[in-house]
DNA sequence: ATATTTTTGACCTTATTTGACCTTTGAATA
DNA sequence: TATTCAAAGGTCAAATAAGGTCAAAAATAT
């Protein structure tokens, strides 16, 4: 079994019990006898947003990497939605999705407003091809974090 | 937990009850077993204006440092914030702003998560120059919608 | 044989801690 | 009154303690 998989399992094992875990990158690298950047590799490939994790970190003295598990239990609806969204989505399609989300009570009015703004055509000042792509990415990630 | 955070918490705890606090720098440094300038560091990084505090001090005999909590309304706080954000902003600066927004109770946890995700470096797959610019735009617009 | 994934390491950025040296101020002294 | 001195607080840069990035090398998979 590859080291990255072993580290992945170790972290997931902790996350079975806890909602989040705070890592010391160097300490962990030491524990698994690898270079520190391998920890980043594992995090980037196994604990990214679309895998259902949320990662924050700080540098400097007392720095840490926090991996938070996103709790899916609440929303099959939302997960279906996220999975149905392709790599690109237009402003219009987004509006429709968000309206139904609100009607179905999966988000508060402020939350919907926030998502609408972040995916809005006027706010996303980019050329068209890339815009629908960035929008899809933002939208999916935001939806996941609604859970 | 790092010392600076501990000192921060201690001060904030006093400020829960009081509108302001008068510190003796050397005495406090002594209490926390650190050099006096660390007190300045904590004040500079945690109790500055954009965090909603106002600091006055006097040197010489009978000197003191007074930290006063500013009671911003949500609207004032957010508008200040929005106006202080330039055309470009990094992921890191954004995190700091959002954390203090949450600490000041001007946004719910989900709202903060949504904004963090929408402005996140990994989600915004764009080249660096344009990324900080798009992020600033998204951030400002989302903040306004928090009102 | 080639493409993809993993491992490794050199170099970078950021946050905190520490200490040497500087400035201001009020009180005591000349 | 002018001078001096001790008691504050201020500044800044070095040392230390994290974590981040990126690309080359190695290993695996197709």
Short mmCIF file of C-alpha atoms in Angstrom, two decimals, chain B residues 72-138:
data_model
loop_
_atom_site.label_atom_id
_atom_site.label_comp_id
_atom_site.label_asym_id
_atom_site.label_seq_id
_atom_site.Cartn_x
_atom_site.Cartn_y
_atom_site.Cartn_z
CA UNK B 72 -20.03 49.28 15.50
CA UNK B 73 -23.44 48.42 14.20
CA UNK B 74 -23.42 45.59 11.71
CA UNK B 75 -24.02 48.04 8.89
CA UNK B 76 -21.21 50.38 9.90
CA UNK B 77 -18.81 47.52 10.37
CA UNK B 78 -19.52 45.95 7.02
CA UNK B 79 -19.52 49.19 5.09
CA UNK B 80 -16.17 50.11 6.64
CA UNK B 81 -14.86 46.76 5.61
CA UNK B 82 -16.14 47.00 2.06
CA UNK B 83 -14.67 50.45 1.64
CA UNK B 84 -11.32 49.35 2.96
CA UNK B 85 -11.00 46.55 0.42
CA UNK B 86 -8.97 47.57 -2.61
CA UNK B 87 -9.29 46.17 -6.14
CA UNK B 88 -7.28 43.09 -5.27
CA UNK B 89 -7.17 40.91 -2.19
CA UNK B 90 -5.31 37.71 -1.33
CA UNK B 91 -6.80 34.55 0.06
CA UNK B 92 -5.04 35.14 3.36
CA UNK B 93 -6.26 38.66 3.88
CA UNK B 94 -9.74 37.43 3.10
CA UNK B 95 -9.55 34.72 5.75
CA UNK B 96 -8.54 37.24 8.39
CA UNK B 97 -11.39 39.58 7.52
CA UNK B 98 -13.94 36.78 7.57
CA UNK B 99 -12.71 35.40 10.86
CA UNK B 100 -13.10 38.73 12.59
CA UNK B 101 -16.51 39.16 10.99
CA UNK B 102 -17.53 35.92 12.62
CA UNK B 103 -15.92 36.79 15.94
CA UNK B 104 -17.85 40.03 15.98
CA UNK B 105 -21.02 38.11 15.39
CA UNK B 106 -21.97 39.83 12.19
CA UNK B 107 -22.41 36.63 10.23
CA UNK B 108 -23.45 33.07 10.92
CA UNK B 109 -21.11 30.16 10.59
CA UNK B 110 -22.74 28.99 7.37
CA UNK B 111 -22.59 32.45 5.88
CA UNK B 112 -18.90 32.69 6.66
CA UNK B 113 -18.30 29.25 5.20
CA UNK B 114 -20.11 30.24 2.03
CA UNK B 115 -18.04 33.37 1.59
CA UNK B 116 -14.82 31.53 2.38
CA UNK B 117 -15.60 28.91 -0.22
CA UNK B 118 -16.59 31.39 -2.91
CA UNK B 119 -13.37 33.34 -2.43
CA UNK B 120 -11.17 30.35 -1.90
CA UNK B 121 -7.87 30.00 -3.74
CA UNK B 122 -8.51 26.42 -4.74
CA UNK B 123 -12.05 27.04 -5.93
CA UNK B 124 -11.16 30.12 -7.98
CA UNK B 125 -9.11 28.39 -10.63
CA UNK B 126 -7.65 31.45 -12.31
CA UNK B 127 -4.17 32.84 -12.78
CA UNK B 128 -2.86 34.88 -9.92
CA UNK B 129 -3.23 38.45 -11.14
CA UNK B 130 -6.84 38.05 -12.12
CA UNK B 131 -7.68 35.82 -9.16
CA UNK B 132 -7.07 38.46 -6.50
CA UNK B 133 -9.11 40.87 -8.54
CA UNK B 134 -12.10 38.57 -9.01
CA UNK B 135 -11.88 37.63 -5.36
CA UNK B 136 -12.07 41.25 -4.26
CA UNK B 137 -15.10 41.75 -6.44
CA UNK B 138 -16.89 38.66 -5.19
#
